[in-house]
């Protein structure tokens, strides 16, 4: 028959292992909670911004937006539908020129 002290040591070891496992789980849950708490205000701010944008421009900004559009320049379209770059440093969709695949490229392969 096992001794009482041996049984207590075995039980203590099991409880110690359970405590360590639960601490690891608590750290994992705390990290997930922290991430969710950081995401929540960002999503609330984003929702508010989207609601403002969908509501339309504020009363005083309508004329400014129309004036900006009226003064905008449209890039020249070369034959075939490609637009000429505004400067040599700007190249629209360089990935499409190298490998024209995907929904973002207008040419088909």
PDB file of N, CA and C in Angstrom:
ATOM      1  N   UNK A   1       0.838  -1.171   0.000  1.00  0.00           N
ATOM      2  CA  UNK A   1       0.000   0.000   0.000  1.00  0.00           C
ATOM      3  C   UNK A   1       0.891   1.244   0.000  1.00  0.00           C
ATOM      4  N   UNK A   2       0.554   2.249  -0.870  1.00  0.00           N
ATOM      5  CA  UNK A   2       1.367   3.467  -0.943  1.00  0.00           C
ATOM      6  C   UNK A   2       1.228   4.286   0.340  1.00  0.00           C
ATOM      7  N   UNK A   3       2.286   5.028   0.601  1.00  0.00           N
ATOM      8  CA  UNK A   3       2.264   5.851   1.803  1.00  0.00           C
ATOM      9  C   UNK A   3       1.417   7.102   1.579  1.00  0.00           C
ATOM     10  N   UNK A   4       0.962   7.670   2.656  1.00  0.00           N
ATOM     11  CA  UNK A   4       0.144   8.874   2.601  1.00  0.00           C
ATOM     12  C   UNK A   4       0.965  10.033   2.036  1.00  0.00           C
ATOM     13  N   UNK A   5       2.216  10.141   2.441  1.00  0.00           N
ATOM     14  CA  UNK A   5       3.069  11.218   1.931  1.00  0.00           C
ATOM     15  C   UNK A   5       3.305  11.060   0.424  1.00  0.00           C
ATOM     16  N   UNK A   6       3.463   9.848  -0.070  1.00  0.00           N
ATOM     17  CA  UNK A   6       3.643   9.598  -1.498  1.00  0.00           C
ATOM     18  C   UNK A   6       2.410  10.008  -2.288  1.00  0.00           C
ATOM     19  N   UNK A   7       1.232   9.688  -1.743  1.00  0.00           N
ATOM     20  CA  UNK A   7      -0.009  10.085  -2.410  1.00  0.00           C
ATOM     21  C   UNK A   7      -0.160  11.600  -2.446  1.00  0.00           C
ATOM     22  N   UNK A   8       0.198  12.259  -1.361  1.00  0.00           N
ATOM     23  CA  UNK A   8       0.104  13.721  -1.326  1.00  0.00           C
ATOM     24  C   UNK A   8       1.083  14.372  -2.306  1.00  0.00           C
ATOM     25  N   UNK A   9       2.294  13.806  -2.407  1.00  0.00           N
ATOM     26  CA  UNK A   9       3.272  14.345  -3.357  1.00  0.00           C
ATOM     27  C   UNK A   9       2.778  14.188  -4.793  1.00  0.00           C
ATOM     28  N   UNK A  10       2.213  13.043  -5.099  1.00  0.00           N
ATOM     29  CA  UNK A  10       1.695  12.807  -6.450  1.00  0.00           C
ATOM     30  C   UNK A  10       0.564  13.780  -6.769  1.00  0.00           C
ATOM     31  N   UNK A  11      -0.326  13.983  -5.804  1.00  0.00           N
ATOM     32  CA  UNK A  11      -1.436  14.916  -6.013  1.00  0.00           C
ATOM     33  C   UNK A  11      -0.915  16.346  -6.165  1.00  0.00           C
ATOM     34  N   UNK A  12       0.086  16.703  -5.350  1.00  0.00           N
ATOM     35  CA  UNK A  12       0.664  18.047  -5.428  1.00  0.00           C
ATOM     36  C   UNK A  12       1.310  18.276  -6.802  1.00  0.00           C
ATOM     37  N   UNK A  13       1.996  17.268  -7.335  1.00  0.00           N
ATOM     38  CA  UNK A  13       2.628  17.395  -8.641  1.00  0.00           C
ATOM     39  C   UNK A  13       1.571  17.586  -9.734  1.00  0.00           C
ATOM     40  N   UNK A  14       0.468  16.854  -9.673  1.00  0.00           N
ATOM     41  CA  UNK A  14      -0.606  17.001 -10.652  1.00  0.00           C
ATOM     42  C   UNK A  14      -1.206  18.399 -10.595  1.00  0.00           C
ATOM     43  N   UNK A  15      -1.433  18.895  -9.398  1.00  0.00           N
ATOM     44  CA  UNK A  15      -2.013  20.232  -9.236  1.00  0.00           C
ATOM     45  C   UNK A  15      -1.035  21.286  -9.733  1.00  0.00           C
ATOM     46  N   UNK A  16       0.263  21.128  -9.468  1.00  0.00           N
ATOM     47  CA  UNK A  16       1.274  22.075  -9.930  1.00  0.00           C
ATOM     48  C   UNK A  16       1.279  22.118 -11.463  1.00  0.00           C
ATOM     49  N   UNK A  17       1.192  20.963 -12.118  1.00  0.00           N
ATOM     50  CA  UNK A  17       1.153  20.903 -13.579  1.00  0.00           C
ATOM     51  C   UNK A  17      -0.115  21.568 -14.124  1.00  0.00           C
ATOM     52  N   UNK A  18      -1.220  21.353 -13.439  1.00  0.00           N
ATOM     53  CA  UNK A  18      -2.487  21.971 -13.849  1.00  0.00           C
ATOM     54  C   UNK A  18      -2.411  23.491 -13.718  1.00  0.00           C
ATOM     55  N   UNK A  19      -1.784  23.976 -12.651  1.00  0.00           N
ATOM     56  CA  UNK A  19      -1.622  25.421 -12.452  1.00  0.00           C
ATOM     57  C   UNK A  19      -0.772  26.005 -13.578  1.00  0.00           C
ATOM     58  N   UNK A  20       0.312  25.328 -13.948  1.00  0.00           N
ATOM     59  CA  UNK A  20       1.180  25.816 -15.024  1.00  0.00           C
ATOM     60  C   UNK A  20       0.415  25.845 -16.348  1.00  0.00           C
ATOM     61  N   UNK A  21      -0.361  24.791 -16.635  1.00  0.00           N
ATOM     62  CA  UNK A  21      -1.134  24.738 -17.866  1.00  0.00           C
ATOM     63  C   UNK A  21      -2.173  25.863 -17.908  1.00  0.00           C
ATOM     64  N   UNK A  22      -2.852  26.082 -16.783  1.00  0.00           N
ATOM     65  CA  UNK A  22      -3.862  27.138 -16.724  1.00  0.00           C
ATOM     66  C   UNK A  22      -3.244  28.529 -16.852  1.00  0.00           C
ATOM     67  N   UNK A  23      -2.041  28.724 -16.309  1.00  0.00           N
ATOM     68  CA  UNK A  23      -1.367  30.024 -16.456  1.00  0.00           C
ATOM     69  C   UNK A  23      -1.027  30.288 -17.919  1.00  0.00           C
ATOM     70  N   UNK A  24      -0.551  29.265 -18.628  1.00  0.00           N
ATOM     71  CA  UNK A  24      -0.260  29.419 -20.054  1.00  0.00           C
ATOM     72  C   UNK A  24      -1.526  29.762 -20.832  1.00  0.00           C
ATOM     73  N   UNK A  25      -2.601  29.083 -20.508  1.00  0.00           N
ATOM     74  CA  UNK A  25      -3.869  29.352 -21.175  1.00  0.00           C
ATOM     75  C   UNK A  25      -4.362  30.764 -20.860  1.00  0.00           C
ATOM     76  N   UNK A  26      -4.187  31.199 -19.615  1.00  0.00           N
ATOM     77  CA  UNK A  26      -4.610  32.547 -19.222  1.00  0.00           C
ATOM     78  C   UNK A  26      -3.797  33.605 -19.980  1.00  0.00           C
ATOM     79  N   UNK A  27      -2.494  33.354 -20.183  1.00  0.00           N
ATOM     80  CA  UNK A  27      -1.670  34.290 -20.942  1.00  0.00           C
ATOM     81  C   UNK A  27      -2.148  34.366 -22.391  1.00  0.00           C
ATOM     82  N   UNK A  28      -2.501  33.216 -22.980  1.00  0.00           N
ATOM     83  CA  UNK A  28      -3.000  33.183 -24.347  1.00  0.00           C
ATOM     84  C   UNK A  28      -4.324  33.944 -24.457  1.00  0.00           C
ATOM     85  N   UNK A  29      -5.210  33.719 -23.503  1.00  0.00           N
ATOM     86  CA  UNK A  29      -6.506  34.398 -23.505  1.00  0.00           C
ATOM     87  C   UNK A  29      -6.314  35.902 -23.293  1.00  0.00           C
ATOM     88  N   UNK A  30      -5.382  36.282 -22.414  1.00  0.00           N
ATOM     89  CA  UNK A  30      -5.123  37.699 -22.164  1.00  0.00           C
ATOM     90  C   UNK A  30      -4.584  38.374 -23.417  1.00  0.00           C
ATOM     91  N   UNK A  31      -3.711  37.694 -24.157  1.00  0.00           N
ATOM     92  CA  UNK A  31      -3.175  38.262 -25.395  1.00  0.00           C
ATOM     93  C   UNK A  31      -4.298  38.443 -26.423  1.00  0.00           C
ATOM     94  N   UNK A  32      -5.183  37.479 -26.528  1.00  0.00           N
ATOM     95  CA  UNK A  32      -6.313  37.594 -27.460  1.00  0.00           C
ATOM     96  C   UNK A  32      -7.242  38.727 -27.039  1.00  0.00           C
ATOM     97  N   UNK A  33      -7.475  38.868 -25.740  1.00  0.00           N
ATOM     98  CA  UNK A  33      -8.324  39.947 -25.238  1.00  0.00           C
ATOM     99  C   UNK A  33      -7.697  41.306 -25.529  1.00  0.00           C
ATOM    100  N   UNK A  34      -6.387  41.431 -25.327  1.00  0.00           N
ATOM    101  CA  UNK A  34      -5.705  42.691 -25.618  1.00  0.00           C
ATOM    102  C   UNK A  34      -5.829  43.060 -27.089  1.00  0.00           C
ATOM    103  N   UNK A  35      -5.668  42.081 -27.969  1.00  0.00           N
ATOM    104  CA  UNK A  35      -5.783  42.345 -29.400  1.00  0.00           C
ATOM    105  C   UNK A  35      -7.200  42.787 -29.752  1.00  0.00           C
ATOM    106  N   UNK A  36      -8.195  42.140 -29.195  1.00  0.00           N
ATOM    107  CA  UNK A  36      -9.586  42.505 -29.463  1.00  0.00           C
ATOM    108  C   UNK A  36      -9.909  43.894 -28.919  1.00  0.00           C
ATOM    109  N   UNK A  37      -9.374  44.215 -27.746  1.00  0.00           N
ATOM    110  CA  UNK A  37      -9.619  45.540 -27.170  1.00  0.00           C
ATOM    111  C   UNK A  37      -8.959  46.639 -27.994  1.00  0.00           C
ATOM    112  N   UNK A  38      -7.810  46.345 -28.630  1.00  0.00           N
ATOM    113  CA  UNK A  38      -7.175  47.340 -29.507  1.00  0.00           C
ATOM    114  C   UNK A  38      -7.954  47.491 -30.807  1.00  0.00           C
ATOM    115  N   UNK A  39      -8.522  46.411 -31.314  1.00  0.00           N
ATOM    116  CA  UNK A  39      -9.253  46.452 -32.583  1.00  0.00           C
ATOM    117  C   UNK A  39     -10.602  47.144 -32.438  1.00  0.00           C
ATOM    118  N   UNK A  40     -11.231  47.013 -31.298  1.00  0.00           N
ATOM    119  CA  UNK A  40     -12.585  47.541 -31.109  1.00  0.00           C
ATOM    120  C   UNK A  40     -12.685  49.044 -31.356  1.00  0.00           C
ATOM    121  N   UNK A  41     -11.853  49.886 -30.732  1.00  0.00           N
ATOM    122  CA  UNK A  41     -11.987  51.331 -30.989  1.00  0.00           C
ATOM    123  C   UNK A  41     -11.657  51.703 -32.437  1.00  0.00           C
ATOM    124  N   UNK A  42     -10.703  50.991 -33.051  1.00  0.00           N
ATOM    125  CA  UNK A  42     -10.393  51.283 -34.451  1.00  0.00           C
ATOM    126  C   UNK A  42     -11.600  51.010 -35.328  1.00  0.00           C
ATOM    127  N   UNK A  43     -12.282  49.908 -35.070  1.00  0.00           N
ATOM    128  CA  UNK A  43     -13.469  49.585 -35.861  1.00  0.00           C
ATOM    129  C   UNK A  43     -14.590  50.581 -35.612  1.00  0.00           C
ATOM    130  N   UNK A  44     -14.736  51.027 -34.376  1.00  0.00           N
ATOM    131  CA  UNK A  44     -15.763  52.023 -34.072  1.00  0.00           C
ATOM    132  C   UNK A  44     -15.461  53.334 -34.789  1.00  0.00           C
ATOM    133  N   UNK A  45     -14.178  53.754 -34.793  1.00  0.00           N
ATOM    134  CA  UNK A  45     -13.796  54.970 -35.508  1.00  0.00           C
ATOM    135  C   UNK A  45     -14.022  54.821 -37.007  1.00  0.00           C
ATOM    136  N   UNK A  46     -13.678  53.659 -37.544  1.00  0.00           N
ATOM    137  CA  UNK A  46     -13.878  53.412 -38.972  1.00  0.00           C
ATOM    138  C   UNK A  46     -15.352  53.455 -39.324  1.00  0.00           C
ATOM    139  N   UNK A  47     -16.181  52.855 -38.496  1.00  0.00           N
ATOM    140  CA  UNK A  47     -17.627  52.863 -38.754  1.00  0.00           C
ATOM    141  C   UNK A  47     -18.161  54.294 -38.750  1.00  0.00           C
ATOM    142  N   UNK A  48     -17.706  55.089 -37.802  1.00  0.00           N
ATOM    143  CA  UNK A  48     -18.148  56.483 -37.726  1.00  0.00           C
ATOM    144  C   UNK A  48     -17.708  57.266 -38.966  1.00  0.00           C
ATOM    145  N   UNK A  49     -16.477  57.045 -39.411  1.00  0.00           N
ATOM    146  CA  UNK A  49     -15.970  57.735 -40.592  1.00  0.00           C
ATOM    147  C   UNK A  49     -16.759  57.338 -41.831  1.00  0.00           C
ATOM    148  N   UNK A  50     -17.027  56.051 -41.986  1.00  0.00           N
ATOM    149  CA  UNK A  50     -17.794  55.583 -43.141  1.00  0.00           C
ATOM    150  C   UNK A  50     -19.200  56.185 -43.118  1.00  0.00           C
ATOM    151  N   UNK A  51     -19.810  56.252 -41.949  1.00  0.00           N
ATOM    152  CA  UNK A  51     -21.147  56.844 -41.843  1.00  0.00           C
ATOM    153  C   UNK A  51     -21.112  58.310 -42.253  1.00  0.00           C
ATOM    154  N   UNK A  52     -20.070  59.046 -41.859  1.00  0.00           N
ATOM    155  CA  UNK A  52     -19.946  60.452 -42.238  1.00  0.00           C
ATOM    156  C   UNK A  52     -19.764  60.597 -43.743  1.00  0.00           C
ATOM    157  N   UNK A  53     -18.928  59.725 -44.327  1.00  0.00           N
ATOM    158  CA  UNK A  53     -18.684  59.796 -45.773  1.00  0.00           C
ATOM    159  C   UNK A  53     -19.951  59.475 -46.540  1.00  0.00           C
ATOM    160  N   UNK A  54     -20.672  58.467 -46.113  1.00  0.00           N
ATOM    161  CA  UNK A  54     -21.895  58.086 -46.815  1.00  0.00           C
ATOM    162  C   UNK A  54     -22.998  59.125 -46.656  1.00  0.00           C
ATOM    163  N   UNK A  55     -22.938  59.911 -45.569  1.00  0.00           N
ATOM    164  CA  UNK A  55     -23.944  60.939 -45.346  1.00  0.00           C
ATOM    165  C   UNK A  55     -23.782  62.102 -46.330  1.00  0.00           C
ATOM    166  N   UNK A  56     -22.612  62.229 -46.920  1.00  0.00           N
ATOM    167  CA  UNK A  56     -22.387  63.302 -47.886  1.00  0.00           C
ATOM    168  C   UNK A  56     -21.481  64.365 -47.313  1.00  0.00           C
ATOM    169  N   UNK A  57     -21.046  65.295 -48.163  1.00  0.00           N
ATOM    170  CA  UNK A  57     -20.136  66.335 -47.701  1.00  0.00           C
ATOM    171  C   UNK A  57     -20.850  67.336 -46.798  1.00  0.00           C
ATOM    172  N   UNK A  58     -20.104  67.950 -45.876  1.00  0.00           N
ATOM    173  CA  UNK A  58     -20.691  69.022 -45.063  1.00  0.00           C
ATOM    174  C   UNK A  58     -21.158  70.169 -45.956  1.00  0.00           C
ATOM    175  N   UNK A  59     -22.050  70.984 -45.478  1.00  0.00           N
ATOM    176  CA  UNK A  59     -22.699  72.028 -46.276  1.00  0.00           C
ATOM    177  C   UNK A  59     -21.712  72.964 -46.951  1.00  0.00           C
ATOM    178  N   UNK A  60     -20.640  73.376 -46.304  1.00  0.00           N
ATOM    179  CA  UNK A  60     -19.705  74.344 -46.865  1.00  0.00           C
ATOM    180  C   UNK A  60     -18.702  73.759 -47.832  1.00  0.00           C
ATOM    181  N   UNK A  61     -18.575  72.446 -47.937  1.00  0.00           N
ATOM    182  CA  UNK A  61     -17.524  71.854 -48.757  1.00  0.00           C
ATOM    183  C   UNK A  61     -17.979  71.477 -50.166  1.00  0.00           C
ATOM    184  N   UNK A  62     -19.221  71.601 -50.502  1.00  0.00           N
ATOM    185  CA  UNK A  62     -19.703  71.159 -51.810  1.00  0.00           C
ATOM    186  C   UNK A  62     -19.045  71.956 -52.921  1.00  0.00           C
ATOM    187  N   UNK A  63     -18.971  73.252 -52.798  1.00  0.00           N
ATOM    188  CA  UNK A  63     -18.365  74.091 -53.825  1.00  0.00           C
ATOM    189  C   UNK A  63     -16.885  73.815 -53.979  1.00  0.00           C
ATOM    190  N   UNK A  64     -16.172  73.582 -52.888  1.00  0.00           N
ATOM    191  CA  UNK A  64     -14.741  73.297 -52.949  1.00  0.00           C
ATOM    192  C   UNK A  64     -14.485  71.995 -53.686  1.00  0.00           C
ATOM    193  N   UNK A  65     -15.271  70.991 -53.418  1.00  0.00           N
ATOM    194  CA  UNK A  65     -15.085  69.702 -54.078  1.00  0.00           C
ATOM    195  C   UNK A  65     -15.359  69.828 -55.567  1.00  0.00           C
ATOM    196  N   UNK A  66     -16.400  70.547 -55.941  1.00  0.00           N
ATOM    197  CA  UNK A  66     -16.724  70.730 -57.358  1.00  0.00           C
ATOM    198  C   UNK A  66     -15.638  71.528 -58.060  1.00  0.00           C
ATOM    199  N   UNK A  67     -15.074  72.535 -57.386  1.00  0.00           N
ATOM    200  CA  UNK A  67     -14.004  73.333 -57.980  1.00  0.00           C
ATOM    201  C   UNK A  67     -12.758  72.481 -58.184  1.00  0.00           C
ATOM    202  N   UNK A  68     -12.467  71.603 -57.253  1.00  0.00           N
ATOM    203  CA  UNK A  68     -11.303  70.731 -57.398  1.00  0.00           C
ATOM    204  C   UNK A  68     -11.482  69.788 -58.569  1.00  0.00           C
ATOM    205  N   UNK A  69     -12.666  69.265 -58.752  1.00  0.00           N
ATOM    206  CA  UNK A  69     -12.940  68.366 -59.872  1.00  0.00           C
ATOM    207  C   UNK A  69     -12.871  69.133 -61.188  1.00  0.00           C
ATOM    208  N   UNK A  70     -13.383  70.355 -61.207  1.00  0.00           N
ATOM    209  CA  UNK A  70     -13.390  71.145 -62.437  1.00  0.00           C
ATOM    210  C   UNK A  70     -11.970  71.464 -62.887  1.00  0.00           C
ATOM    211  N   UNK A  71     -11.034  71.635 -61.969  1.00  0.00           N
ATOM    212  CA  UNK A  71      -9.651  71.972 -62.316  1.00  0.00           C
ATOM    213  C   UNK A  71      -8.776  70.735 -62.508  1.00  0.00           C
ATOM    214  N   UNK A  72      -9.297  69.547 -62.340  1.00  0.00           N
ATOM    215  CA  UNK A  72      -8.502  68.330 -62.487  1.00  0.00           C
ATOM    216  C   UNK A  72      -8.153  68.090 -63.938  1.00  0.00           C
ATOM    217  N   UNK A  73      -6.990  67.502 -64.146  1.00  0.00           N
ATOM    218  CA  UNK A  73      -6.590  67.140 -65.503  1.00  0.00           C
ATOM    219  C   UNK A  73      -6.748  65.642 -65.669  1.00  0.00           C
ATOM    220  N   UNK A  74      -7.135  65.265 -66.857  1.00  0.00           N
ATOM    221  CA  UNK A  74      -7.332  63.859 -67.162  1.00  0.00           C
ATOM    222  C   UNK A  74      -6.117  63.391 -67.948  1.00  0.00           C
ATOM    223  N   UNK A  75      -5.493  62.271 -67.572  1.00  0.00           N
ATOM    224  CA  UNK A  75      -4.306  61.824 -68.308  1.00  0.00           C
ATOM    225  C   UNK A  75      -4.664  61.437 -69.737  1.00  0.00           C
ATOM    226  N   UNK A  76      -3.710  61.676 -70.637  1.00  0.00           N
ATOM    227  CA  UNK A  76      -3.898  61.341 -72.047  1.00  0.00           C
ATOM    228  C   UNK A  76      -3.906  59.832 -72.200  1.00  0.00           C
ATOM    229  N   UNK A  77      -4.844  59.320 -72.966  1.00  0.00           N
ATOM    230  CA  UNK A  77      -4.932  57.886 -73.227  1.00  0.00           C
ATOM    231  C   UNK A  77      -4.279  57.590 -74.566  1.00  0.00           C
ATOM    232  N   UNK A  78      -3.319  56.703 -74.544  1.00  0.00           N
ATOM    233  CA  UNK A  78      -2.674  56.275 -75.782  1.00  0.00           C
ATOM    234  C   UNK A  78      -3.553  55.234 -76.456  1.00  0.00           C
ATOM    235  N   UNK A  79      -3.366  54.992 -77.737  1.00  0.00           N
ATOM    236  CA  UNK A  79      -4.150  53.952 -78.408  1.00  0.00           C
ATOM    237  C   UNK A  79      -3.973  52.615 -77.679  1.00  0.00           C
ATOM    238  N   UNK A  80      -5.019  51.919 -77.481  1.00  0.00           N
ATOM    239  CA  UNK A  80      -4.978  50.652 -76.753  1.00  0.00           C
ATOM    240  C   UNK A  80      -5.433  50.791 -75.316  1.00  0.00           C
ATOM    241  N   UNK A  81      -5.690  52.002 -74.855  1.00  0.00           N
ATOM    242  CA  UNK A  81      -6.250  52.212 -73.529  1.00  0.00           C
ATOM    243  C   UNK A  81      -5.242  52.482 -72.439  1.00  0.00           C
ATOM    244  N   UNK A  82      -3.940  52.419 -72.718  1.00  0.00           N
ATOM    245  CA  UNK A  82      -2.950  52.687 -71.679  1.00  0.00           C
ATOM    246  C   UNK A  82      -2.816  54.184 -71.497  1.00  0.00           C
ATOM    247  N   UNK A  83      -2.667  54.638 -70.255  1.00  0.00           N
ATOM    248  CA  UNK A  83      -2.517  56.067 -70.004  1.00  0.00           C
ATOM    249  C   UNK A  83      -1.042  56.415 -69.967  1.00  0.00           C
ATOM    250  N   UNK A  84      -0.712  57.586 -70.440  1.00  0.00           N
ATOM    251  CA  UNK A  84       0.662  58.057 -70.405  1.00  0.00           C
ATOM    252  C   UNK A  84       0.973  58.526 -68.999  1.00  0.00           C
ATOM    253  N   UNK A  85       2.134  58.179 -68.452  1.00  0.00           N
ATOM    254  CA  UNK A  85       2.464  58.598 -67.090  1.00  0.00           C
ATOM    255  C   UNK A  85       2.682  60.104 -67.005  1.00  0.00           C
ATOM    256  N   UNK A  86       2.382  60.664 -65.839  1.00  0.00           N
ATOM    257  CA  UNK A  86       2.527  62.097 -65.626  1.00  0.00           C
ATOM    258  C   UNK A  86       4.001  62.500 -65.634  1.00  0.00           C
ATOM    259  N   UNK A  87       4.882  61.616 -65.173  1.00  0.00           N
ATOM    260  CA  UNK A  87       6.309  61.877 -65.201  1.00  0.00           C
ATOM    261  C   UNK A  87       7.024  60.553 -65.396  1.00  0.00           C
ATOM    262  N   UNK A  88       8.317  60.638 -65.640  1.00  0.00           N
ATOM    263  CA  UNK A  88       9.065  59.401 -65.858  1.00  0.00           C
ATOM    264  C   UNK A  88       9.185  58.569 -64.587  1.00  0.00           C
ATOM    265  N   UNK A  89       9.013  59.195 -63.406  1.00  0.00           N
ATOM    266  CA  UNK A  89       9.112  58.470 -62.138  1.00  0.00           C
ATOM    267  C   UNK A  89       7.841  57.694 -61.813  1.00  0.00           C
ATOM    268  N   UNK A  90       6.735  58.058 -62.469  1.00  0.00           N
ATOM    269  CA  UNK A  90       5.451  57.417 -62.175  1.00  0.00           C
ATOM    270  C   UNK A  90       5.131  56.402 -63.259  1.00  0.00           C
ATOM    271  N   UNK A  91       4.820  55.205 -62.847  1.00  0.00           N
ATOM    272  CA  UNK A  91       4.434  54.179 -63.801  1.00  0.00           C
ATOM    273  C   UNK A  91       3.249  53.431 -63.220  1.00  0.00           C
ATOM    274  N   UNK A  92       2.021  53.641 -63.766  1.00  0.00           N
ATOM    275  CA  UNK A  92       0.858  52.980 -63.197  1.00  0.00           C
ATOM    276  C   UNK A  92       0.905  51.472 -63.421  1.00  0.00           C
ATOM    277  N   UNK A  93       0.615  50.750 -62.393  1.00  0.00           N
ATOM    278  CA  UNK A  93       0.524  49.296 -62.415  1.00  0.00           C
ATOM    279  C   UNK A  93       1.725  48.641 -63.081  1.00  0.00           C
ATOM    280  N   UNK A  94       2.956  48.798 -62.509  1.00  0.00           N
ATOM    281  CA  UNK A  94       4.127  48.192 -63.136  1.00  0.00           C
ATOM    282  C   UNK A  94       4.042  46.665 -63.155  1.00  0.00           C
ATOM    283  N   UNK A  95       3.320  46.086 -62.229  1.00  0.00           N
ATOM    284  CA  UNK A  95       3.195  44.634 -62.199  1.00  0.00           C
ATOM    285  C   UNK A  95       2.425  44.136 -63.408  1.00  0.00           C
ATOM    286  N   UNK A  96       1.490  44.922 -63.919  1.00  0.00           N
ATOM    287  CA  UNK A  96       0.708  44.510 -65.076  1.00  0.00           C
ATOM    288  C   UNK A  96       1.569  44.489 -66.330  1.00  0.00           C
ATOM    289  N   UNK A  97       2.532  45.397 -66.415  1.00  0.00           N
ATOM    290  CA  UNK A  97       3.392  45.427 -67.591  1.00  0.00           C
ATOM    291  C   UNK A  97       4.299  44.202 -67.616  1.00  0.00           C
ATOM    292  N   UNK A  98       4.789  43.806 -66.443  1.00  0.00           N
ATOM    293  CA  UNK A  98       5.694  42.666 -66.373  1.00  0.00           C
ATOM    294  C   UNK A  98       4.952  41.344 -66.506  1.00  0.00           C
ATOM    295  N   UNK A  99       3.877  41.186 -65.781  1.00  0.00           N
ATOM    296  CA  UNK A  99       3.110  39.938 -65.798  1.00  0.00           C
ATOM    297  C   UNK A  99       1.634  40.285 -65.752  1.00  0.00           C
ATOM    298  N   UNK A 100       0.989  40.512 -66.905  1.00  0.00           N
ATOM    299  CA  UNK A 100      -0.408  40.959 -66.904  1.00  0.00           C
ATOM    300  C   UNK A 100      -1.384  39.856 -66.521  1.00  0.00           C
ATOM    301  N   UNK A 101      -1.444  39.569 -65.243  1.00  0.00           N
ATOM    302  CA  UNK A 101      -2.392  38.582 -64.740  1.00  0.00           C
ATOM    303  C   UNK A 101      -3.102  39.166 -63.534  1.00  0.00           C
ATOM    304  N   UNK A 102      -4.325  38.811 -63.339  1.00  0.00           N
ATOM    305  CA  UNK A 102      -5.060  39.238 -62.165  1.00  0.00           C
ATOM    306  C   UNK A 102      -6.138  40.230 -62.507  1.00  0.00           C
ATOM    307  N   UNK A 103      -7.052  40.456 -61.563  1.00  0.00           N
ATOM    308  CA  UNK A 103      -8.191  41.336 -61.809  1.00  0.00           C
ATOM    309  C   UNK A 103      -7.819  42.811 -61.901  1.00  0.00           C
ATOM    310  N   UNK A 104      -6.633  43.206 -61.439  1.00  0.00           N
ATOM    311  CA  UNK A 104      -6.239  44.608 -61.442  1.00  0.00           C
ATOM    312  C   UNK A 104      -5.688  45.037 -62.798  1.00  0.00           C
ATOM    313  N   UNK A 105      -5.378  44.080 -63.683  1.00  0.00           N
ATOM    314  CA  UNK A 105      -4.870  44.397 -65.019  1.00  0.00           C
ATOM    315  C   UNK A 105      -6.014  44.391 -66.016  1.00  0.00           C
ATOM    316  N   UNK A 106      -6.013  45.327 -66.927  1.00  0.00           N
ATOM    317  CA  UNK A 106      -7.104  45.430 -67.882  1.00  0.00           C
ATOM    318  C   UNK A 106      -6.864  44.561 -69.105  1.00  0.00           C
ATOM    319  N   UNK A 107      -5.618  44.256 -69.382  1.00  0.00           N
ATOM    320  CA  UNK A 107      -5.321  43.414 -70.538  1.00  0.00           C
ATOM    321  C   UNK A 107      -5.561  41.968 -70.183  1.00  0.00           C
ATOM    322  N   UNK A 108      -5.950  41.173 -71.146  1.00  0.00           N
ATOM    323  CA  UNK A 108      -6.088  39.746 -70.911  1.00  0.00           C
ATOM    324  C   UNK A 108      -4.898  39.040 -71.515  1.00  0.00           C
ATOM    325  N   UNK A 109      -4.543  37.902 -70.951  1.00  0.00           N
ATOM    326  CA  UNK A 109      -3.352  37.171 -71.393  1.00  0.00           C
ATOM    327  C   UNK A 109      -3.754  36.131 -72.404  1.00  0.00           C
TER     328      UNK A 109
END
